[in-house]
Amino acid sequence: MQFKHPEILYFLFLLIIPILVHLFQLRKFKKEFFTNVKFLKELSIQTRKSSKLKKYLLLFTRMLLLSALILAFAQPFYKAKDNKNATNEMYIILDNSFSMQAKGKKGELLKRAVQDLLEHTPQNLNFSLITCSDNYWNTDIKSIQKDLQDLKYSASPFQLDNLFAKIKAHKTPFNKDIVIITDAIGLEKNQLNGIKKEDNLYFILPEAEQTNNIAIDSVYISQRLENFYEIGIKLNSYGDNLTNIPIALYNQNKLVAKTLVNFDSESKIINFTIPNDNFHGYVSITDNGLEYDNNYYFSISKPEKSNVISIGEPEKSNFLSRIYTSTEFNYANFPLTELDYNSIDKQDAIVLNELKDIPQALQTTLKSFVEKGGNLIVIPATESTASNLNGLLNNFGSVQFKRLQANEKMVTKINYSHPLFSSVFDKKVANFQYPNTKTSFEINSVAPTILSYDDESSFLVGIQNNISSVYVFAAALNKANSNFQNSPLIVPTFYNMAQSTQKTGVKAQIIGSNQPFIIETLLSKDEIVSIRNDISNKENFIPIQQILNNKVKLTFNDNPKEAGNFGVFNNNEKVENISFNYNRTESNLENPNTNIANDFKEINDIETVFKTLQSDRTDNQIWKWFVFLTLLFITFEILIQKLLK
């Protein structure tokens, strides 16, 4: 037992007062003589005995009363068993990622967690609440009640290490109690590396009863016809017995096509044919799983001719004019001596075709060209030097030319999964007319190999960034050195290398991916473009933008907050269509990583957390019992005074 005011215990010396009163409160008896004293003697003896008993009882009662009163003012208590953590600060991490849309025993996991917080959090408790999208520091449940009730699902996945970093940045001299409410979808053990040993972690892991789910993974152009596009829609399924799933295609909110899907594998490709024109809509499915991944928004612009030039000798570039036809391309060839450097920024793709030497001025201009979203194709000349080629390639990444090899090689391996060939082959080709080269450079690269020789060395590699690509061949392609011009591979290879994805492909950004987007428009220094939602017009924002001559590079960071179809506007004029979608990382509900809580305290609900902390960390105050004893002894004294004579 301990005392809050132990100095008051010195007043126990006052117990000597009733003792002294008792000792000095003596009565002198006067003798009286009577004729018959036999009876009076007996009465005197009895009176003295009862008086003595009464005095002793009053003495002990008063001593106990005074002792209880002094102890009550000293405020005795028993320390809490977890007293060392009594000053800890409370932090609640609430997972509001899309996987918390799943339904548990009492409804959606997030809504149930919010309701539990509102019902069971003590009104006087000061705490901080951290979610994937919002932070509430040093608050109480009454202050954030409205915010919790309006809490929306976040497009940002639940990354526990990022949330720990926010807590760590919030400086405090106290240790922490951290309550984590999550379904553990996508959690990994290394996300707990940022936690201190002194801090206490409590996991609440609500479980989803329904784990079946279907997600629209992506949309792409699988085939270009003269007047139509064939688009491929990739669906991923998680669970069993997923049949007769409706899928519908909308353009400008108008139904274009609809069908049913049955899953006999984890992934399914559904094809739709749409007119070769502007498309600004979405594809939608209906299932009993999560809602957030049931819509996929995308935009396709009406085909425009791509601008392509080749730099090199005309006789070596004739094969390119047969690929880049006037129906789809604005193509021209320029010898290096006749090249207009000012025209480079207007191109979508440039082919460096067997230049013996690449001037430094051209290298600098091509670096800027690629940074602005242009594709570059490098075909070395047999007479080229590795040092000159590497001077250019050092601007773009990890591709280096080594020595020239004078032995014939066969190109025998195709990277079918590379985006360059994703829509070219329906299946892997076994019997193929493989091209060869007589001389070739050895290439050292960590970039993906697109075409390989039979000795596993690279024939064609691709360096890709968010907005452009650089393709590098290992050998000259003239007919004296290679028969690649006669190979069936040459048309799809060069055709796809010259296509600008942002100009001819599907425009569908992932929220939070921070992928740049290039638009073609002229802006003055004071002009800016804005992004507006085409349907509701309720979400407008201004992206980060950089003017690149006749183009503007846009960066969106974490905007927008909601998926949908948007327009890029210069003042009130729409410049471009663009669509945004949520990341699909939360779609698989089948494998929550609940084992992550094994090394920490796992508790069933938030009410139990608060009750446990309250009981373990509250001192047992017993001074009230001494007040009660004081009143009891006062009562005893009154009774003794009245009842004992």
XYZ file of C-alpha atoms in Angstrom:
645
model
C 0.000 0.000 0.000
C 1.209 3.485 -0.873
C 0.099 7.011 0.030
C -0.395 10.048 -2.130
C 0.284 12.338 0.881
C 2.495 10.344 3.241
C 3.457 13.503 5.178
C -0.012 13.506 6.758
C 0.878 10.288 8.558
C 2.873 12.422 11.026
C -0.479 13.398 12.478
C -0.752 9.867 13.916
C 1.158 11.306 16.868
C -2.156 12.937 17.771
C -3.300 9.503 18.969
C -1.631 10.325 22.243
C -4.339 12.909 22.951
C -7.216 10.476 23.701
C -4.797 8.422 25.777
C -3.874 11.429 27.863
C -7.504 12.428 28.205
C -8.267 8.933 29.401
C -5.447 8.893 31.935
C -6.196 12.291 33.456
C -9.951 12.011 33.421
C -10.043 10.545 37.016
C -12.973 10.953 39.420
C -12.529 11.285 43.243
C -15.084 9.297 45.215
C -16.391 10.858 48.511
C -17.079 8.486 51.440
C -20.498 8.541 53.037
C -21.351 6.584 56.196
C -24.627 4.797 56.503
C -26.122 2.562 59.107
C -26.415 -0.381 56.743
C -23.664 -0.341 54.043
C -23.829 -3.916 52.879
C -26.025 -3.151 49.878
C -24.226 0.124 49.002
C -20.832 -1.536 48.827
C -22.074 -3.983 46.223
C -23.604 -1.122 44.169
C -20.324 0.839 44.318
C -18.331 -2.090 42.955
C -20.738 -2.603 40.024
C -20.726 1.096 39.108
C -16.959 1.290 39.044
C -16.631 -1.793 36.721
C -19.139 -0.502 34.093
C -17.589 2.964 34.138
C -14.138 1.526 33.524
C -15.371 -0.626 30.553
C -17.105 2.352 28.983
C -13.962 4.465 29.225
C -11.807 1.796 27.563
C -14.326 1.345 24.737
C -14.473 5.097 24.140
C -10.668 5.250 24.181
C -10.231 2.542 21.521
C -13.085 3.910 19.400
C -11.670 7.420 19.423
C -8.165 6.157 18.602
C -9.481 4.109 15.683
C -11.633 7.039 14.512
C -8.678 9.420 14.566
C -6.429 6.858 12.843
C -8.976 6.219 10.076
C -9.431 9.969 9.547
C -5.676 10.591 9.268
C -5.235 7.645 6.874
C -8.116 8.881 4.728
C -6.429 12.285 4.319
C -3.132 10.538 3.420
C -5.082 8.849 0.537
C -3.729 5.284 0.524
C -3.837 3.230 -2.712
C -2.520 0.045 -4.285
C -0.472 0.552 -7.471
C -1.883 -0.762 -10.785
C -0.229 -3.938 -12.031
C 0.679 -2.142 -15.294
C 1.545 1.125 -13.643
C 4.659 1.799 -15.746
C 2.490 2.254 -18.860
C -0.143 4.409 -17.213
C 1.170 7.526 -18.997
C 1.195 5.927 -22.465
C -0.413 7.842 -25.320
C -3.162 6.117 -27.289
C -2.998 5.769 -31.096
C -5.659 3.978 -33.131
C -4.784 2.883 -36.675
C -7.950 2.209 -38.659
C -7.712 0.421 -41.997
C -10.110 2.108 -44.441
C -8.695 0.519 -47.601
C -11.081 -1.077 -50.062
C -10.708 -4.618 -48.712
C -12.601 -3.418 -45.618
C -15.700 -3.277 -47.852
C -15.972 -7.025 -47.294
C -18.913 -8.166 -45.189
C -18.496 -9.807 -41.805
C -21.056 -11.066 -39.297
C -22.380 -7.571 -38.585
C -22.012 -5.934 -41.998
C -19.147 -4.189 -43.772
C -15.936 -4.470 -41.763
C -15.104 -0.765 -41.813
C -18.608 0.395 -40.869
C -18.706 -2.104 -37.998
C -15.305 -0.925 -36.736
C -16.421 2.716 -36.846
C -19.600 1.886 -34.942
C -17.632 0.055 -32.250
C -15.339 3.053 -31.831
C -18.294 5.402 -31.457
C -20.043 3.149 -28.928
C -17.156 2.029 -26.734
C -14.475 4.740 -26.765
C -14.529 6.589 -23.399
C -15.719 10.173 -23.779
C -12.814 11.563 -21.738
C -10.113 9.571 -23.543
C -7.595 11.625 -25.508
C -6.149 9.719 -28.482
C -4.943 10.052 -32.090
C -6.657 8.323 -35.023
C -4.688 7.489 -38.185
C -6.292 6.092 -41.342
C -5.029 5.505 -44.883
C -6.400 8.897 -45.914
C -6.822 11.110 -42.811
C -5.123 11.881 -39.505
C -6.731 13.202 -36.308
C -4.143 14.121 -33.669
C -4.811 14.560 -29.934
C -8.563 14.426 -30.167
C -11.496 12.716 -28.468
C -14.344 10.623 -29.791
C -16.929 13.400 -29.549
C -14.817 15.790 -31.647
C -14.401 13.358 -34.549
C -17.788 11.640 -34.406
C -19.022 13.304 -37.605
C -15.735 12.603 -39.439
C -15.875 8.933 -38.496
C -19.470 8.597 -39.651
C -18.512 10.174 -43.008
C -15.234 8.239 -43.386
C -14.829 6.982 -46.966
C -12.779 4.144 -48.360
C -9.294 5.168 -49.416
C -7.667 4.573 -52.791
C -4.344 4.184 -50.948
C -3.583 0.602 -49.894
C -3.084 -0.143 -46.204
C 0.674 0.191 -45.645
C 1.399 -0.215 -41.951
C 5.000 1.003 -42.202
C 3.852 4.298 -43.727
C 1.351 4.818 -40.901
C 4.001 4.001 -38.294
C 6.210 6.651 -39.899
C 3.447 9.237 -39.379
C 3.185 8.282 -35.700
C 6.958 8.413 -35.310
C 7.050 11.890 -36.860
C 4.511 13.025 -34.245
C 7.039 13.659 -31.470
C 6.148 12.767 -27.891
C 8.170 11.929 -24.731
C 5.766 9.118 -23.794
C 5.532 5.525 -24.913
C 2.575 4.506 -27.025
C -0.366 2.129 -27.028
C -1.154 1.410 -30.683
C -4.421 -0.307 -31.560
C -4.483 -1.601 -35.157
C -7.867 -2.431 -36.675
C -7.363 -4.195 -40.011
C -8.399 -7.266 -41.982
C -4.663 -7.949 -42.632
C -5.077 -8.089 -46.425
C -1.704 -7.335 -48.023
C 0.149 -6.987 -44.723
C 3.748 -8.139 -44.542
C 5.961 -8.767 -41.542
C 8.584 -6.217 -42.592
C 5.966 -3.480 -42.233
C 6.355 -3.820 -38.454
C 10.056 -2.963 -38.464
C 9.399 0.636 -37.430
C 7.771 -0.209 -34.087
C 9.637 0.380 -30.806
C 10.016 -2.346 -28.193
C 8.636 0.008 -25.530
C 5.377 0.514 -27.425
C 2.411 -1.807 -26.991
C 0.662 -3.154 -30.088
C -2.893 -4.472 -29.995
C -4.346 -6.092 -33.118
C -8.063 -6.308 -33.837
C -8.545 -8.492 -36.927
C -12.148 -8.548 -38.177
C -12.861 -11.428 -40.545
C -14.808 -11.387 -43.788
C -17.394 -14.117 -44.193
C -17.683 -13.659 -47.978
C -14.270 -13.905 -49.706
C -15.384 -14.560 -53.293
C -14.610 -11.610 -55.523
C -14.147 -10.657 -59.180
C -12.037 -7.691 -60.271
C -11.627 -5.943 -63.615
C -7.861 -5.908 -63.901
C -7.235 -3.923 -67.101
C -8.488 -2.905 -70.542
C -6.313 -2.840 -73.658
C -6.591 -2.716 -77.450
C -6.095 -6.277 -78.642
C -6.544 -5.597 -82.359
C -6.907 -2.616 -84.672
C -9.180 -3.087 -87.646
C -9.933 -0.626 -90.422
C -13.077 0.803 -88.825
C -13.123 -0.919 -85.440
C -11.105 -1.599 -82.324
C -11.191 -4.955 -80.598
C -10.606 -4.300 -76.922
C -9.625 -6.944 -74.420
C -10.933 -6.840 -70.861
C -8.969 -8.869 -68.338
C -10.927 -10.189 -65.337
C -9.421 -11.825 -62.256
C -11.479 -14.166 -60.080
C -10.888 -15.092 -56.435
C -13.024 -17.914 -55.078
C -15.206 -20.746 -56.359
C -18.437 -21.187 -58.326
C -18.240 -17.857 -60.112
C -20.691 -18.249 -62.965
C -23.081 -16.096 -64.985
C -21.391 -12.851 -64.037
C -22.894 -9.917 -66.002
C -20.412 -7.620 -67.738
C -21.440 -4.447 -69.554
C -19.646 -1.844 -71.659
C -20.679 1.833 -71.527
C -19.642 4.795 -73.663
C -20.617 8.225 -72.339
C -22.927 6.386 -69.886
C -24.754 4.670 -72.760
C -24.855 0.885 -72.868
C -22.829 -0.419 -75.836
C -22.621 -4.157 -75.190
C -23.433 -6.742 -72.529
C -22.726 -10.434 -71.931
C -22.289 -13.096 -69.215
C -18.981 -14.539 -68.030
C -18.265 -17.972 -66.567
C -14.907 -18.598 -64.928
C -13.049 -21.834 -65.530
C -9.695 -20.295 -64.546
C -8.377 -17.503 -62.347
C -8.214 -15.045 -65.255
C -10.533 -14.463 -68.160
C -10.245 -12.254 -71.253
C -13.453 -10.840 -72.705
C -13.344 -9.114 -76.095
C -15.644 -6.368 -77.334
C -15.619 -4.613 -80.699
C -16.139 -0.851 -80.700
C -16.088 1.781 -83.484
C -12.739 3.267 -84.411
C -13.622 6.606 -82.792
C -13.414 8.504 -79.498
C -14.425 6.317 -76.555
C -14.894 7.738 -73.064
C -16.633 5.272 -70.796
C -16.220 2.239 -68.598
C -16.761 -1.488 -68.275
C -18.799 -2.805 -65.341
C -19.476 -6.159 -63.684
C -21.934 -7.228 -60.986
C -20.848 -9.678 -58.278
C -21.371 -10.346 -54.571
C -17.827 -9.341 -53.608
C -16.124 -5.979 -53.267
C -17.654 -3.032 -55.069
C -14.634 -0.840 -55.700
C -13.118 -3.070 -58.421
C -16.366 -3.649 -60.348
C -15.876 -0.643 -62.653
C -12.924 0.141 -64.882
C -12.880 3.566 -66.538
C -10.931 4.145 -69.753
C -10.622 6.490 -72.704
C -9.520 5.892 -76.299
C -8.920 8.780 -78.665
C -9.906 8.737 -82.305
C -6.834 7.523 -84.231
C -4.413 10.214 -85.270
C -1.442 9.814 -87.535
C 1.791 9.343 -85.637
C 4.738 11.512 -86.632
C 7.855 9.446 -87.342
C 11.199 10.363 -88.860
C 14.278 8.279 -89.548
C 17.764 9.759 -89.544
C 20.200 8.013 -91.858
C 21.032 7.199 -95.433
C 17.883 7.005 -97.641
C 18.833 3.702 -99.308
C 19.069 2.015 -95.913
C 15.713 3.415 -94.769
C 13.461 2.283 -97.639
C 12.057 -0.602 -95.580
C 10.723 1.869 -92.997
C 8.582 3.683 -95.581
C 6.806 0.389 -96.314
C 5.963 -0.030 -92.607
C 5.090 3.565 -91.746
C 2.465 4.058 -94.448
C 0.674 7.325 -95.083
C -2.660 5.979 -93.833
C -1.404 5.825 -90.225
C 1.872 7.741 -90.114
C 3.429 10.995 -91.174
C 6.824 9.531 -92.066
C 9.945 11.142 -93.498
C 13.634 10.287 -93.750
C 16.474 12.780 -93.359
C 20.201 12.318 -93.829
C 22.050 13.651 -90.822
C 23.347 16.631 -92.816
C 19.795 17.713 -93.744
C 18.157 17.226 -90.349
C 16.133 20.151 -88.972
C 16.631 19.943 -85.212
C 13.554 22.100 -84.620
C 11.316 19.379 -86.072
C 12.376 16.762 -83.514
C 10.005 17.954 -80.777
C 7.037 17.478 -83.105
C 7.690 13.755 -83.590
C 6.226 10.753 -81.792
C 9.104 8.431 -82.713
C 12.608 8.797 -84.179
C 14.686 6.047 -85.771
C 18.470 6.453 -85.709
C 19.261 4.199 -88.655
C 22.906 3.157 -88.831
C 24.572 6.492 -88.114
C 28.327 6.022 -88.055
C 28.682 8.888 -85.598
C 26.045 10.578 -83.430
C 26.976 14.237 -82.809
C 26.859 15.576 -79.261
C 24.236 18.171 -80.219
C 21.947 15.414 -81.499
C 22.504 13.361 -78.349
C 21.407 16.303 -76.176
C 18.345 16.952 -78.355
C 17.317 13.279 -78.289
C 17.621 13.178 -74.498
C 15.141 16.062 -74.252
C 12.913 14.365 -76.853
C 12.627 11.156 -74.809
C 11.989 13.105 -71.591
C 9.020 14.750 -73.324
C 7.415 11.422 -74.224
C 8.962 10.497 -77.570
C 10.068 6.963 -78.519
C 13.618 6.449 -79.778
C 14.808 3.488 -81.888
C 18.576 2.983 -82.181
C 19.993 0.819 -85.008
C 23.803 0.797 -84.881
C 26.015 0.865 -87.960
C 28.694 -1.763 -88.394
C 31.189 1.101 -88.459
C 29.878 2.637 -85.230
C 32.100 2.749 -82.170
C 30.867 1.445 -78.840
C 32.015 4.622 -77.082
C 29.951 6.877 -79.358
C 26.828 4.726 -78.975
C 27.295 4.564 -75.211
C 27.580 8.342 -75.064
C 23.985 8.480 -76.325
C 22.658 5.579 -74.265
C 24.126 6.901 -71.011
C 21.311 9.453 -71.098
C 18.631 6.762 -70.818
C 19.718 3.950 -68.544
C 21.420 0.631 -68.271
C 22.345 -0.369 -71.848
C 25.980 -0.502 -72.888
C 27.590 -1.633 -76.153
C 30.660 -3.842 -75.928
C 32.890 -5.167 -78.703
C 31.685 -5.946 -82.239
C 31.394 -9.688 -82.883
C 31.994 -10.944 -86.428
C 30.204 -14.290 -86.130
C 26.784 -15.110 -87.549
C 23.919 -15.521 -85.081
C 20.288 -16.571 -85.284
C 17.484 -14.618 -83.580
C 15.497 -17.458 -82.039
C 13.751 -16.245 -78.885
C 10.803 -13.875 -78.503
C 9.704 -12.303 -75.230
C 5.958 -12.857 -75.707
C 5.096 -11.118 -72.448
C 6.741 -7.843 -73.436
C 4.225 -5.023 -74.146
C 5.683 -4.676 -77.643
C 4.262 -8.095 -78.586
C 1.331 -8.357 -76.156
C -1.257 -8.074 -78.938
C 0.750 -9.711 -81.749
C 0.777 -13.418 -80.939
C -2.175 -15.534 -79.854
C 0.197 -18.283 -78.772
C 3.865 -19.131 -78.779
C 5.230 -19.955 -82.225
C 7.181 -23.216 -82.569
C 8.141 -23.138 -86.248
C 9.291 -19.679 -87.229
C 11.429 -18.143 -89.946
C 14.102 -16.830 -87.624
C 16.304 -13.999 -88.924
C 20.086 -13.840 -88.611
C 22.874 -11.271 -88.440
C 26.477 -11.576 -89.660
C 28.011 -9.061 -87.273
C 26.570 -7.701 -84.040
C 27.564 -5.805 -80.943
C 27.605 -7.469 -77.578
C 25.082 -5.657 -75.367
C 25.316 -5.462 -71.599
C 21.937 -4.527 -70.120
C 19.610 -5.132 -67.192
C 16.706 -3.790 -69.271
C 14.202 -6.402 -70.528
C 15.301 -8.313 -73.621
C 12.645 -8.355 -76.363
C 14.401 -10.533 -78.967
C 17.344 -12.829 -78.222
C 19.956 -14.748 -80.141
C 20.321 -18.492 -79.857
C 23.240 -17.987 -77.435
C 20.939 -16.035 -75.027
C 22.556 -12.682 -75.879
C 20.329 -9.707 -76.682
C 19.287 -8.682 -80.190
C 16.688 -6.085 -79.156
C 16.286 -4.511 -75.722
C 13.832 -1.895 -74.491
C 14.272 0.812 -71.862
C 10.872 1.992 -70.695
C 9.815 4.838 -68.463
C 6.378 6.166 -67.603
C 5.881 8.119 -70.814
C 8.325 6.860 -73.448
C 10.600 4.033 -74.565
C 14.084 3.614 -76.018
C 14.631 0.523 -78.178
C 18.171 -0.627 -78.999
C 19.201 -3.170 -81.637
C 22.492 -5.046 -81.364
C 23.195 -5.147 -85.109
C 22.792 -3.202 -88.335
C 19.648 -4.218 -90.235
C 20.784 -3.532 -93.794
C 20.453 -6.483 -96.157
C 24.200 -6.976 -96.374
C 24.385 -7.689 -92.651
C 20.966 -9.190 -91.819
C 17.835 -10.675 -93.333
C 15.673 -9.158 -90.577
C 13.969 -6.924 -93.185
C 12.527 -10.103 -94.774
C 11.345 -11.553 -91.467
C 7.643 -11.526 -90.471
C 8.790 -9.957 -87.178
C 9.857 -6.660 -88.706
C 6.393 -5.173 -89.287
C 4.874 -5.661 -85.782
C 8.205 -4.760 -84.157
C 8.706 -1.405 -85.858
C 4.990 -0.624 -86.006
C 4.538 -0.991 -82.264
C 7.817 0.766 -81.420
C 6.597 3.889 -83.219
C 3.174 3.979 -81.594
C 2.694 6.489 -78.800
C 0.631 4.771 -76.100
C -0.789 8.056 -74.880
C -1.796 9.013 -78.405
C -3.233 5.756 -79.746
C -3.705 3.481 -76.736
C -6.016 3.178 -73.749
C -5.787 6.123 -71.358
C -6.407 4.779 -67.885
C -4.325 6.038 -64.965
C -4.057 4.301 -61.591
C -4.760 6.677 -58.704
C -1.625 7.179 -56.635
C 0.759 5.664 -59.196
C 2.095 9.142 -60.001
C 2.534 8.249 -63.666
C 3.087 11.363 -65.816
C 0.699 12.130 -68.671
C 1.619 14.130 -71.781
C -0.903 16.268 -73.643
C -0.366 18.282 -76.802
C -1.428 21.883 -76.259
C 0.154 25.305 -76.311
C 0.138 27.208 -73.033
C 1.447 30.617 -72.185
C 3.399 31.125 -68.972
C 0.316 32.220 -67.038
C -2.027 29.525 -68.341
C -2.731 26.249 -66.576
C -4.821 23.185 -67.325
C -7.311 21.648 -64.894
C -8.890 18.221 -64.510
C -12.673 17.924 -64.180
C -14.979 14.985 -63.600
C -17.110 14.538 -66.724
C -20.166 13.094 -64.980
C -20.661 14.608 -61.543
C -18.353 17.607 -61.913
C -17.943 17.327 -58.136
C -14.203 16.706 -58.195
C -11.969 19.236 -59.914
C -8.270 19.730 -59.325
C -5.186 21.311 -60.837
C -2.342 18.826 -61.434
C 1.361 19.585 -61.283
C 2.293 20.650 -64.809
C 5.414 21.350 -66.806
C 5.362 23.103 -70.192
C 7.453 21.284 -72.827
C 7.262 23.486 -75.930
C 4.033 22.353 -77.613
C 3.330 19.736 -74.923
C 2.436 19.773 -71.247
C 3.557 17.115 -68.788
C 0.989 16.446 -66.042
C 1.607 14.734 -62.695
C -1.362 13.858 -60.486
C 0.141 12.633 -57.175
C -2.793 11.244 -55.116
C -5.514 12.981 -57.134
C -8.300 12.383 -57.880
C -9.848 10.841 -54.774
C -12.518 8.909 -56.682
C -12.261 6.865 -59.873
C -14.070 8.035 -62.982
C -13.889 9.654 -66.401
C -12.300 13.087 -66.483
C -11.415 15.778 -68.983
C -8.284 17.891 -69.288
C -9.365 21.522 -69.770
C -7.504 24.616 -70.904
C -9.855 27.264 -69.552
C -13.229 25.908 -70.734
C -11.898 24.051 -73.760
C -11.453 20.300 -73.393
C -8.012 19.276 -74.595
C -8.007 15.559 -73.817
C -10.003 12.751 -72.207
C -8.455 10.798 -69.362
C -9.715 8.168 -66.925
C -8.652 7.159 -63.423
C -9.043 3.834 -61.608
C -8.324 2.416 -58.171
C -5.399 0.077 -57.674
C -6.507 -3.581 -57.584
C -4.102 -4.671 -54.841
C -6.952 -5.183 -52.341
C -9.090 -7.445 -54.530
C -7.943 -10.823 -53.207
C -9.675 -11.504 -49.865
C -8.681 -15.152 -49.599
C -5.325 -14.876 -47.822
C -5.296 -12.334 -44.984
C -1.968 -12.376 -43.185
C -3.375 -12.771 -39.675
C -0.141 -14.446 -38.505
C 1.392 -10.996 -38.364
C -0.284 -10.512 -34.971
C 1.181 -13.666 -33.394
C 4.018 -11.786 -31.695
C 1.684 -9.112 -30.337
C -1.580 -8.884 -28.417
C -4.614 -9.884 -30.441
C -7.940 -8.739 -28.963
C -11.439 -9.414 -30.234
C -12.898 -5.913 -30.110
C -12.162 -2.314 -29.161
C -14.345 -2.511 -26.025
C -12.082 -5.203 -24.584
C -9.011 -3.062 -25.296
C -10.324 -0.117 -23.323
C -11.558 -2.294 -20.445
C -8.219 -4.106 -20.231
C -6.219 -0.894 -20.186
C -8.584 0.652 -17.622
C -8.366 -2.282 -15.205
C -4.640 -2.886 -15.624
C -3.540 0.730 -15.341
C -5.884 2.248 -12.766
C -4.603 2.453 -9.170
C -6.846 0.848 -6.513
C -7.886 3.849 -4.374
C -8.780 2.690 -0.830
C -8.967 6.045 1.014
C -12.759 5.963 0.640
C -12.863 2.895 2.870
C -11.109 4.823 5.615
C -13.676 7.612 5.342
C -16.348 4.954 5.760
C -14.532 3.556 8.840
C -14.343 7.073 10.309
C -18.117 7.446 10.043
C -18.570 3.958 11.468
C -16.435 4.715 14.543
C -18.323 7.953 15.131
C -21.511 5.902 15.147
C -19.968 3.406 17.609
C -18.982 6.230 19.969
C -22.482 7.650 19.976
C -23.948 4.220 20.717
C -21.450 3.615 23.523
C -22.295 6.962 25.095
C -26.020 6.249 25.034
C -26.198 2.570 25.802
C -23.454 2.052 28.364
C -24.115 3.682 31.823
